[in-house]
Amino acid sequence: QVQLVESGGGLVQPGGSLRLSCAASGSIFNINAMGWYRQAPGKQRELVAGSGGSTNYADSVKGRFTISRDVAKNTVYLQMNSLKPEDTAIYYCYASAKAQGMGVFRTYWGQGTQVTVSS
């Protein structure tokens, strides 16, 4: 029904930058929110940034990460600056979307993209 494809992960040195992208496709009727979670080894998945009626960020990334959306392209971006080793994780894109012919919104997930911050 709705597929999310992420790109832009990789290996970067501390202090560096990366930009993640996530494009939604399929039988989309409406998307009311998109954003990013991350999961580090041995830790729970946590919200990094979300963009819907408002924009919100985890305290640990405020001032360093910026989320943006291209509504026409059903795409969400995450610009990550001043990266730290503790930002190392698998980053998952999500979308709260209503597929064609469906009466309710549900959350869809991307496959995840690895971000590694290391010297």
XYZ file of C-alpha atoms in Angstrom:
119
model
C 0.000 0.000 0.000
C 2.589 2.566 1.134
C 6.320 2.021 0.833
C 9.092 4.119 2.343
C 12.596 4.102 0.900
C 15.452 5.734 2.796
C 18.839 6.846 1.570
C 21.821 8.862 2.731
C 23.275 6.885 5.617
C 26.942 6.036 5.937
C 30.150 6.517 7.868
C 31.169 10.017 8.944
C 33.748 11.453 11.298
C 32.727 13.252 14.485
C 31.718 16.813 13.687
C 30.682 15.873 10.184
C 27.318 16.028 8.433
C 24.928 13.684 6.677
C 21.568 14.162 5.008
C 18.996 11.404 5.103
C 16.111 11.206 2.664
C 12.930 9.143 2.754
C 10.451 8.953 -0.093
C 6.965 7.498 0.264
C 5.280 5.825 -2.675
C 2.356 3.548 -3.451
C -1.374 4.050 -3.203
C -1.199 7.114 -0.961
C -4.345 9.080 -0.236
C -2.939 11.384 2.419
C 0.110 11.729 4.680
C -0.344 13.756 7.838
C 3.086 13.291 9.405
C 6.558 12.014 8.594
C 9.709 11.752 10.627
C 12.607 9.749 11.920
C 13.340 7.332 14.727
C 16.656 5.712 15.531
C 17.807 2.614 17.368
C 21.304 2.107 18.709
C 22.618 -1.349 19.663
C 21.151 -2.467 22.963
C 18.827 0.528 23.191
C 15.174 1.185 22.535
C 14.000 2.916 19.406
C 13.664 6.646 20.053
C 12.061 9.540 18.212
C 14.627 11.815 16.590
C 12.401 14.307 14.787
C 8.841 14.510 13.551
C 7.008 16.822 11.164
C 3.229 17.004 11.118
C 1.091 19.812 12.433
C 4.204 20.896 14.288
C 7.873 19.972 14.301
C 9.520 18.308 17.261
C 12.997 17.058 18.088
C 14.643 14.887 20.679
C 16.543 17.043 23.167
C 19.789 15.314 22.208
C 19.606 16.561 18.609
C 18.129 20.043 19.010
C 20.298 22.643 17.335
C 22.174 20.017 15.308
C 19.500 18.203 13.271
C 16.874 19.751 11.003
C 13.852 17.959 9.600
C 12.127 19.149 6.456
C 9.428 17.861 4.154
C 8.578 18.177 0.487
C 4.852 17.544 0.661
C 4.429 17.432 -3.110
C 7.054 14.673 -3.353
C 5.956 12.809 -0.213
C 9.547 13.064 0.968
C 11.102 13.867 4.320
C 14.702 14.845 4.960
C 16.916 14.896 8.011
C 19.937 17.178 7.876
C 22.365 16.076 10.580
C 25.224 18.397 11.512
C 27.877 18.278 14.232
C 27.479 14.535 14.441
C 28.675 12.730 17.554
C 29.602 9.075 18.126
C 26.434 8.721 20.222
C 24.383 9.486 17.106
C 25.454 6.108 15.728
C 22.317 4.066 15.097
C 19.992 2.687 12.495
C 17.688 5.500 11.421
C 14.130 4.600 10.477
C 11.761 6.798 8.538
C 8.060 6.691 9.364
C 4.912 8.095 7.819
C 1.438 8.415 9.246
C -0.554 7.823 6.092
C -3.923 6.835 4.741
C -3.756 4.533 1.744
C -6.257 4.674 -1.094
C -9.459 2.932 -0.100
C -8.558 2.824 3.589
C -10.575 4.683 6.176
C -7.898 5.201 8.797
C -4.353 6.418 9.124
C -1.660 3.925 10.027
C 2.069 4.140 10.564
C 4.382 2.852 7.885
C 8.125 2.257 8.317
C 11.179 2.292 6.123
C 13.778 -0.460 6.155
C 16.309 1.612 8.082
C 19.628 3.155 7.134
C 22.837 2.840 9.146
C 24.562 5.980 10.396
C 27.990 5.472 11.953
C 29.925 8.335 13.508
C 33.512 7.327 14.138
C 37.051 8.509 13.601
